[in-house]
PDB file of C-alpha atoms in Angstrom:
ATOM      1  CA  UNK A   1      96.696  84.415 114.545  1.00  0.00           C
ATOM      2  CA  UNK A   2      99.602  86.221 116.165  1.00  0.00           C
ATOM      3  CA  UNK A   3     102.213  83.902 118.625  1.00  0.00           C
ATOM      4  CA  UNK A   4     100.931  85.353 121.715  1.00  0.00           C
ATOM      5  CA  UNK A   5      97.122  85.042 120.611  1.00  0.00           C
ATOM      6  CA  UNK A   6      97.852  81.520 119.773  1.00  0.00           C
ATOM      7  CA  UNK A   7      99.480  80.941 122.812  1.00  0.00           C
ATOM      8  CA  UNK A   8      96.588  82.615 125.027  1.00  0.00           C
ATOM      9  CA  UNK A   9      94.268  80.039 123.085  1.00  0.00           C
ATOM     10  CA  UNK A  10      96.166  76.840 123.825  1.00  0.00           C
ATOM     11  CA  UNK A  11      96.075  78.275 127.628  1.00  0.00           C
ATOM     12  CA  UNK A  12      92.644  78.944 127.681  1.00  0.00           C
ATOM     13  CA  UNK A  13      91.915  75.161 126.097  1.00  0.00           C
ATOM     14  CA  UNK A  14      93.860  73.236 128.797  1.00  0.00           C
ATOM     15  CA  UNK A  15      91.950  75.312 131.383  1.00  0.00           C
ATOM     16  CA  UNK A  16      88.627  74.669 130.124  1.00  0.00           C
ATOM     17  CA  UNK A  17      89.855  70.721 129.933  1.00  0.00           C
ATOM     18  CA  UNK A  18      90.851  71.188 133.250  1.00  0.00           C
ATOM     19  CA  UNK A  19      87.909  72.244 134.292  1.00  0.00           C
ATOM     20  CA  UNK A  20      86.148  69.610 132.670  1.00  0.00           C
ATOM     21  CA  UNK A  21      87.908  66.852 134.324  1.00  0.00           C
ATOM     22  CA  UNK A  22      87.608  68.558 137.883  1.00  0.00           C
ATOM     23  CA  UNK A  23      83.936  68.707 137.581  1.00  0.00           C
ATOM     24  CA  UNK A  24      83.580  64.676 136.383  1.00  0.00           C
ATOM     25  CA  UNK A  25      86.099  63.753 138.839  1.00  0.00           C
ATOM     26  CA  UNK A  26      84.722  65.769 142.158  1.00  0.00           C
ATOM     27  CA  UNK A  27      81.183  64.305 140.839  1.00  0.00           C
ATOM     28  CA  UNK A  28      82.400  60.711 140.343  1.00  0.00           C
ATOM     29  CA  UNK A  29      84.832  60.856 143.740  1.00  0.00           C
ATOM     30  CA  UNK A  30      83.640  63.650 146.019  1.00  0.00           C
ATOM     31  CA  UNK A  31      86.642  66.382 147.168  1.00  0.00           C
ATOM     32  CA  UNK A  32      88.426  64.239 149.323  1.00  0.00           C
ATOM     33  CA  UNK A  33      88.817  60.829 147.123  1.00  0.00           C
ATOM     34  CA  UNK A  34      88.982  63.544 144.165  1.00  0.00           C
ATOM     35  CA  UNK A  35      93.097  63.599 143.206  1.00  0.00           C
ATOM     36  CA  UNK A  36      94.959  66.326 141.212  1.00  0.00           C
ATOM     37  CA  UNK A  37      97.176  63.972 139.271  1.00  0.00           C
ATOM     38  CA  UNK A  38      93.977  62.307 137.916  1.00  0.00           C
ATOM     39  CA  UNK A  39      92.749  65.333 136.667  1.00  0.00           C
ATOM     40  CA  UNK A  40      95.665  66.391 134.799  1.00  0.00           C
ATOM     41  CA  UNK A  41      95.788  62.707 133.098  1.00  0.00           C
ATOM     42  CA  UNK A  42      92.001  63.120 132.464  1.00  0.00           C
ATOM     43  CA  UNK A  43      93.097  66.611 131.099  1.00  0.00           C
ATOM     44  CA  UNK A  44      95.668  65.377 128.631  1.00  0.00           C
ATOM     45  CA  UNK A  45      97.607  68.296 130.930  1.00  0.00           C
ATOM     46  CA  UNK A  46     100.670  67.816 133.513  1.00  0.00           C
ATOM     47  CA  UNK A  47     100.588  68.295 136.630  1.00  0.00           C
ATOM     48  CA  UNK A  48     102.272  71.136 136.349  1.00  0.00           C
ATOM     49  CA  UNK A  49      99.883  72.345 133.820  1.00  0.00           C
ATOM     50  CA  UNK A  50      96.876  72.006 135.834  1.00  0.00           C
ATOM     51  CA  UNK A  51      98.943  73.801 138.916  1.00  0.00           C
ATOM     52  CA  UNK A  52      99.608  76.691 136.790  1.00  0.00           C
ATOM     53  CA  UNK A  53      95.976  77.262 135.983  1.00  0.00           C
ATOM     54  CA  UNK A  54      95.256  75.978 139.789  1.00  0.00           C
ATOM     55  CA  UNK A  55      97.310  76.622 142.718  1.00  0.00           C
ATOM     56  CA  UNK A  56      95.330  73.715 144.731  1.00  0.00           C
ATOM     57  CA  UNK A  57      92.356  71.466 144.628  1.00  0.00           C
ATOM     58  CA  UNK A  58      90.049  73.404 146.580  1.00  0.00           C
ATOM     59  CA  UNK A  59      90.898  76.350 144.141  1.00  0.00           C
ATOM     60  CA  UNK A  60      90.079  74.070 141.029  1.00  0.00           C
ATOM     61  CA  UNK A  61      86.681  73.119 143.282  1.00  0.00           C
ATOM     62  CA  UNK A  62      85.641  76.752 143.442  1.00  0.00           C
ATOM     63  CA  UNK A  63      86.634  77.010 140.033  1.00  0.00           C
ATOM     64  CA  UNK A  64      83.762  74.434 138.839  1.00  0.00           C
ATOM     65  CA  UNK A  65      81.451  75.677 141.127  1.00  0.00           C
ATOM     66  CA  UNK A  66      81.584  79.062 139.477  1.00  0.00           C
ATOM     67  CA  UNK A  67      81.647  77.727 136.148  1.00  0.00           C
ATOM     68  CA  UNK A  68      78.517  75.581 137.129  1.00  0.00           C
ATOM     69  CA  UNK A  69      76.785  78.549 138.895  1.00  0.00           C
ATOM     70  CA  UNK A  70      77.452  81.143 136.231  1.00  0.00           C
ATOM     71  CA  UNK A  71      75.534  84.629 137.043  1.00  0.00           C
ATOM     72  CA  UNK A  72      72.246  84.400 138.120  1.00  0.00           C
ATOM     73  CA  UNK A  73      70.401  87.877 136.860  1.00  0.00           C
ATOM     74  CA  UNK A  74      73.572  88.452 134.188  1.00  0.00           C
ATOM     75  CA  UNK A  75      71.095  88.230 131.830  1.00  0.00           C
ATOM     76  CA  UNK A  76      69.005  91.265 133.244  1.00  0.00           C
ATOM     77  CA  UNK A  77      72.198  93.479 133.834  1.00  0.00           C
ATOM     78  CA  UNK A  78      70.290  96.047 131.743  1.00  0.00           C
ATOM     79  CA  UNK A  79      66.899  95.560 132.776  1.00  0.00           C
ATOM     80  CA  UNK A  80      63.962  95.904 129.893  1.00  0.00           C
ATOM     81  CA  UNK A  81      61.866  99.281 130.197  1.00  0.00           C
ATOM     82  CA  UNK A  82      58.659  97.149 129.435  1.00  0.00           C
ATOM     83  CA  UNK A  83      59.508  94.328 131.275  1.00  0.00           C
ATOM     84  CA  UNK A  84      56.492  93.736 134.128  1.00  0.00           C
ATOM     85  CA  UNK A  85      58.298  93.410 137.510  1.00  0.00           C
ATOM     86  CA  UNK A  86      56.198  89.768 138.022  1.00  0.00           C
ATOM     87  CA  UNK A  87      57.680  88.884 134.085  1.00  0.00           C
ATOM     88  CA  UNK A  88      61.104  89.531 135.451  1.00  0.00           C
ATOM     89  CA  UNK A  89      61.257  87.651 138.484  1.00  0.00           C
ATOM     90  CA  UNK A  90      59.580  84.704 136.943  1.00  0.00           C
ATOM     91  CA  UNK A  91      62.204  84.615 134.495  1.00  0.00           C
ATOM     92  CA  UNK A  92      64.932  84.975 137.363  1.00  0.00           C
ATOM     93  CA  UNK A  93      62.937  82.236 139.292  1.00  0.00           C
ATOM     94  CA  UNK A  94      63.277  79.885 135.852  1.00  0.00           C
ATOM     95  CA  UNK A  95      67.047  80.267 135.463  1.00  0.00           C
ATOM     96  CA  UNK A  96      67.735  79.788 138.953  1.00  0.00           C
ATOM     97  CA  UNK A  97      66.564  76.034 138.658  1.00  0.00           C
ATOM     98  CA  UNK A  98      67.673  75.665 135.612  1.00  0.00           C
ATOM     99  CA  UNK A  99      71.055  76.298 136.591  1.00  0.00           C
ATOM    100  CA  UNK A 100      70.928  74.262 139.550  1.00  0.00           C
ATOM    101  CA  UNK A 101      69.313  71.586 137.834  1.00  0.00           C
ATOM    102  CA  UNK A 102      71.520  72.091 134.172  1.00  0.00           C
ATOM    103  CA  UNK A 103      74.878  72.502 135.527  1.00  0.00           C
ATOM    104  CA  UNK A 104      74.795  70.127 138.491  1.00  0.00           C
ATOM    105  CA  UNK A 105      74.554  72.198 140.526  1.00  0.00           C
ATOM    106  CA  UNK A 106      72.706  70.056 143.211  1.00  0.00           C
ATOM    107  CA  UNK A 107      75.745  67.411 142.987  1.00  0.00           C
ATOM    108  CA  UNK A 108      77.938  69.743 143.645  1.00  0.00           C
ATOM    109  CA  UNK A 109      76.223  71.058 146.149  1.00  0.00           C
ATOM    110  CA  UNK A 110      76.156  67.219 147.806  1.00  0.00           C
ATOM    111  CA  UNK A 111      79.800  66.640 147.395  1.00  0.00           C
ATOM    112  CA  UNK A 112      80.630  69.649 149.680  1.00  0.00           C
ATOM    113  CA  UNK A 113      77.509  68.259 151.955  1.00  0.00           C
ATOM    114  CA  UNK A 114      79.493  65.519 152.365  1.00  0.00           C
ATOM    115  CA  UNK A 115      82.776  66.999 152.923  1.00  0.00           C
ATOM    116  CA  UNK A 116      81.390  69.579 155.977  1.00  0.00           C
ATOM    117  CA  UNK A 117      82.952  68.166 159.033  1.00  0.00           C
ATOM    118  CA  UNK A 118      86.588  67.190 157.085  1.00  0.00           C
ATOM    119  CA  UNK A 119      86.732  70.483 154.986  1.00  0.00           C
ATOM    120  CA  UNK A 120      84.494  72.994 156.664  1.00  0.00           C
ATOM    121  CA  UNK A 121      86.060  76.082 154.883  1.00  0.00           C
ATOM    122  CA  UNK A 122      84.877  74.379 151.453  1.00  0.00           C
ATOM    123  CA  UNK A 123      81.299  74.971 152.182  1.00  0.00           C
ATOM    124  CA  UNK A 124      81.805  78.510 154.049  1.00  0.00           C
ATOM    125  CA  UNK A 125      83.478  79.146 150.947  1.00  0.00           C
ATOM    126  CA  UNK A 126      80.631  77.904 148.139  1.00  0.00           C
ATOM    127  CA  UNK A 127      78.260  79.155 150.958  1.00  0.00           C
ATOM    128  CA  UNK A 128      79.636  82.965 150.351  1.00  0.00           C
ATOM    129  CA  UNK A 129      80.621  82.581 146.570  1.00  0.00           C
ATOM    130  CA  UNK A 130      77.744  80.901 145.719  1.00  0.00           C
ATOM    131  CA  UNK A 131      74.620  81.310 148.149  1.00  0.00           C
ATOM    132  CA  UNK A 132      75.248  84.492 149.006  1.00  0.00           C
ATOM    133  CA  UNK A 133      76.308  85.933 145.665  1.00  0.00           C
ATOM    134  CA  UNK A 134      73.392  84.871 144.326  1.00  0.00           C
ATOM    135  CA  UNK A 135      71.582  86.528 146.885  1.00  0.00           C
ATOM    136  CA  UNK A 136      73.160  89.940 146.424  1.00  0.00           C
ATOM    137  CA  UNK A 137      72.540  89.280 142.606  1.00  0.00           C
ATOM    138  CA  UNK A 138      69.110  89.682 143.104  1.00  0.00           C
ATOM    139  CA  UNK A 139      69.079  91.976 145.556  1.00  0.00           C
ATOM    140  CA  UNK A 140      70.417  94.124 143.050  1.00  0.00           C
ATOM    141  CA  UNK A 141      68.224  93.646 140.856  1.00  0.00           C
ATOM    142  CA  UNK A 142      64.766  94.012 143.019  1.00  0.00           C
ATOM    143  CA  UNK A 143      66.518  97.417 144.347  1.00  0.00           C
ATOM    144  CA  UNK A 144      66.422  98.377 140.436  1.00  0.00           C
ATOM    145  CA  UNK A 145      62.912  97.201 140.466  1.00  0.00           C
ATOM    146  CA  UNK A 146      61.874  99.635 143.367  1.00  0.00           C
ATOM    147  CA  UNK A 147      64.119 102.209 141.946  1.00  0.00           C
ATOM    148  CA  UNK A 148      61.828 102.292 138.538  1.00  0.00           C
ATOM    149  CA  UNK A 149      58.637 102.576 140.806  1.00  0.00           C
ATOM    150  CA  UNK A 150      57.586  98.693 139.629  1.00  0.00           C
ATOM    151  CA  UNK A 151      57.785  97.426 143.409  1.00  0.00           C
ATOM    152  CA  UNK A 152      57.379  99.363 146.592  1.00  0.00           C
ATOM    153  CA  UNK A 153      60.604  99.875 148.958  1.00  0.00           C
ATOM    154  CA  UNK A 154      60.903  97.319 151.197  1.00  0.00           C
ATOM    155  CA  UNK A 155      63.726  94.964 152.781  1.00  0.00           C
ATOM    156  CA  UNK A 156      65.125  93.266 149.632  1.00  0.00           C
ATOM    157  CA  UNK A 157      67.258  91.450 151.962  1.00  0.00           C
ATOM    158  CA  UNK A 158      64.296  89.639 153.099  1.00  0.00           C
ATOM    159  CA  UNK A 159      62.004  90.001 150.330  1.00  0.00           C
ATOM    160  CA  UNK A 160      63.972  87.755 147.836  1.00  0.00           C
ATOM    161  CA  UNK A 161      64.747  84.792 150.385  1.00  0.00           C
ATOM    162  CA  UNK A 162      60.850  84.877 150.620  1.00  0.00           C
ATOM    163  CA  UNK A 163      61.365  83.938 146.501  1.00  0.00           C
ATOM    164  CA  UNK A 164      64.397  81.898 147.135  1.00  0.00           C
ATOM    165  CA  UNK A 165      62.593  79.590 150.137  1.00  0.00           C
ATOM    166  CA  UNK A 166      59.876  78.620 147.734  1.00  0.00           C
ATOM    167  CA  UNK A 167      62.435  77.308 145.381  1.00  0.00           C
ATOM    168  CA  UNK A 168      64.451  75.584 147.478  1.00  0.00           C
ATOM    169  CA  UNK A 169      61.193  73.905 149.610  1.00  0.00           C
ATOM    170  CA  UNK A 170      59.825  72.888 146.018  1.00  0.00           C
ATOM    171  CA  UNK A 171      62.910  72.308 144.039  1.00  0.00           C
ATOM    172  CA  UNK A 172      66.691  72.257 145.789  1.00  0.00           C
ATOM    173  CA  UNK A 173      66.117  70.211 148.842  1.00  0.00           C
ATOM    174  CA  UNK A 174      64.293  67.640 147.820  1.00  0.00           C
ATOM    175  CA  UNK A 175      67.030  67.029 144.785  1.00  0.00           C
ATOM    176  CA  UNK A 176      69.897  67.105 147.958  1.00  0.00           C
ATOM    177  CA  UNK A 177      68.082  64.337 149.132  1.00  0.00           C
ATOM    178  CA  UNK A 178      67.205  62.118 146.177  1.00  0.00           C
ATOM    179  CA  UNK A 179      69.596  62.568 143.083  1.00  0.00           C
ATOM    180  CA  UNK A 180      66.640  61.206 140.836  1.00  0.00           C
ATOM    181  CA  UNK A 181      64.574  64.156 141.493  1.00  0.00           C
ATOM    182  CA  UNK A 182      63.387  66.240 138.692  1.00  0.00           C
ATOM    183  CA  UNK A 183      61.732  69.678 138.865  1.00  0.00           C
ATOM    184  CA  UNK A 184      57.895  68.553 138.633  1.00  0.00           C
ATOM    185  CA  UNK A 185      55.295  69.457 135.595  1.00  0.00           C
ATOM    186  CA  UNK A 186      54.336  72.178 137.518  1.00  0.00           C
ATOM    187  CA  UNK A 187      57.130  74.132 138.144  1.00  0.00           C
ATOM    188  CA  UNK A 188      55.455  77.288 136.555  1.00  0.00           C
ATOM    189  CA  UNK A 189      52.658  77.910 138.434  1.00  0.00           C
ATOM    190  CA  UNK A 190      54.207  77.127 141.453  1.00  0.00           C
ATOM    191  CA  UNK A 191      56.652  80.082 140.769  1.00  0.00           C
ATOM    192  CA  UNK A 192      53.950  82.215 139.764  1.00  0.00           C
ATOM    193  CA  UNK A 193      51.958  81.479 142.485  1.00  0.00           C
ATOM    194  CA  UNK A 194      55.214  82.603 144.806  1.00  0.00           C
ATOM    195  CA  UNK A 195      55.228  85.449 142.719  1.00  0.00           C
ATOM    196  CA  UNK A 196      51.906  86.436 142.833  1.00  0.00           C
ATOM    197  CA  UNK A 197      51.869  86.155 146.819  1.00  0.00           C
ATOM    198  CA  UNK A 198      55.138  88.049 146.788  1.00  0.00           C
ATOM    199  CA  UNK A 199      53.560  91.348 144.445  1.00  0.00           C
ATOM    200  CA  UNK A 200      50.485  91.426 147.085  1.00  0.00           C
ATOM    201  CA  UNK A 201      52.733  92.334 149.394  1.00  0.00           C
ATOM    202  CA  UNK A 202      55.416  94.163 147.625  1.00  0.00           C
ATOM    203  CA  UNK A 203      53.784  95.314 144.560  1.00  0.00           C
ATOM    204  CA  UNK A 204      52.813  99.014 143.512  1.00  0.00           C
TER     205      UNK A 204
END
């Protein structure tokens, strides 16, 4: 391994451990109580470290929010010729609460609950990058869907909050409200009932 590789590694290390200490600490603390210097100790990084990888806290927050989030739909960036458009979305439906659910995703999305009327531009902000994205992520992909003649044209704006309501009346509020809450037994046919509904109206 060359000097600069090495060095690039060693970087990319104390960011991940970074990262990994933000995410306990905002979980443990919330953003406000949750303190830079902290994180570095809990990084085995100095401060100065953790500001080179992280100009600010709220940075490092949107930081482990993305890392939490990942891509919804990265998966699908090539979508399968023979995949069934009611296959697809069911699979999209799955990975969407299992991220949420997997990364802690809910938490996170409680800790910047919490934090709305003393750091409003944190949620705008996880609102855009991660609401929103995800939204457009699928978007995408149900415009594909229509493009390949496996659902009809329609609003996709509309059509996949119709998906992502049934998820979060099922699955993401009541987990913002009780931190005990699991995803019930059920979870599959309730997202292929949704689905089902949805292709009677949007379907070829």
């Amino acid at each position: 391994m060359g000097l600069e590789n090495y060095r690039k590694s060693v970087s990319e290390s104390k960011r991940a451990a970074i990262l990994r200490a933000g995410r306990e600490n905002f979980l443990k603390h919330g953003y406000s109580r949750a303190a830079m210097a902290e994180i570095a100790r809990e990084a085995d990084v100095s401060t100065a470290t953790l500001y080179k990888h992280f100009a600010s806290k709220e940075e490092l927050f949107a930081a482990v929010v993305r890392e939490a989030y990942g891509e919804l739909g990265g998966e699908f960036a090539e979508i399968p010729a023979g995949m069934s458009a009611e296959e697809l979305m069911f699979r999209l439906a799955q990975n969407y609460i299992d991220i949420q659910f997997g990364q802690s995703v809910n938490a996170l999305m409680r800790v910047v609950i919490a934090e709305v009327p003393s750091a409003p531009q944190l949620a705008r902000d996880m609102f855009e990058n991660m609401v929103q994205t995800r939204y457009r992520d699928l978007e995408r992909i149900f415009n594909t869907l229509i493009e390949r003649g496996k659902l009809k044209p329609h609003d996709t704006h509309f059509g996949v909050r119709l998906i992502g309501g049934v998820i979060k009346e099922y699955f993401i509020w009541p987990s913002l409200f009780d931190p005990e809450f699991k995803a019930p037994a059920n979870r599959d046919e309730i997202l292929r009932e949704a689905i089902k509904t949805y292709m009677t109206l949007y379907g070829p």
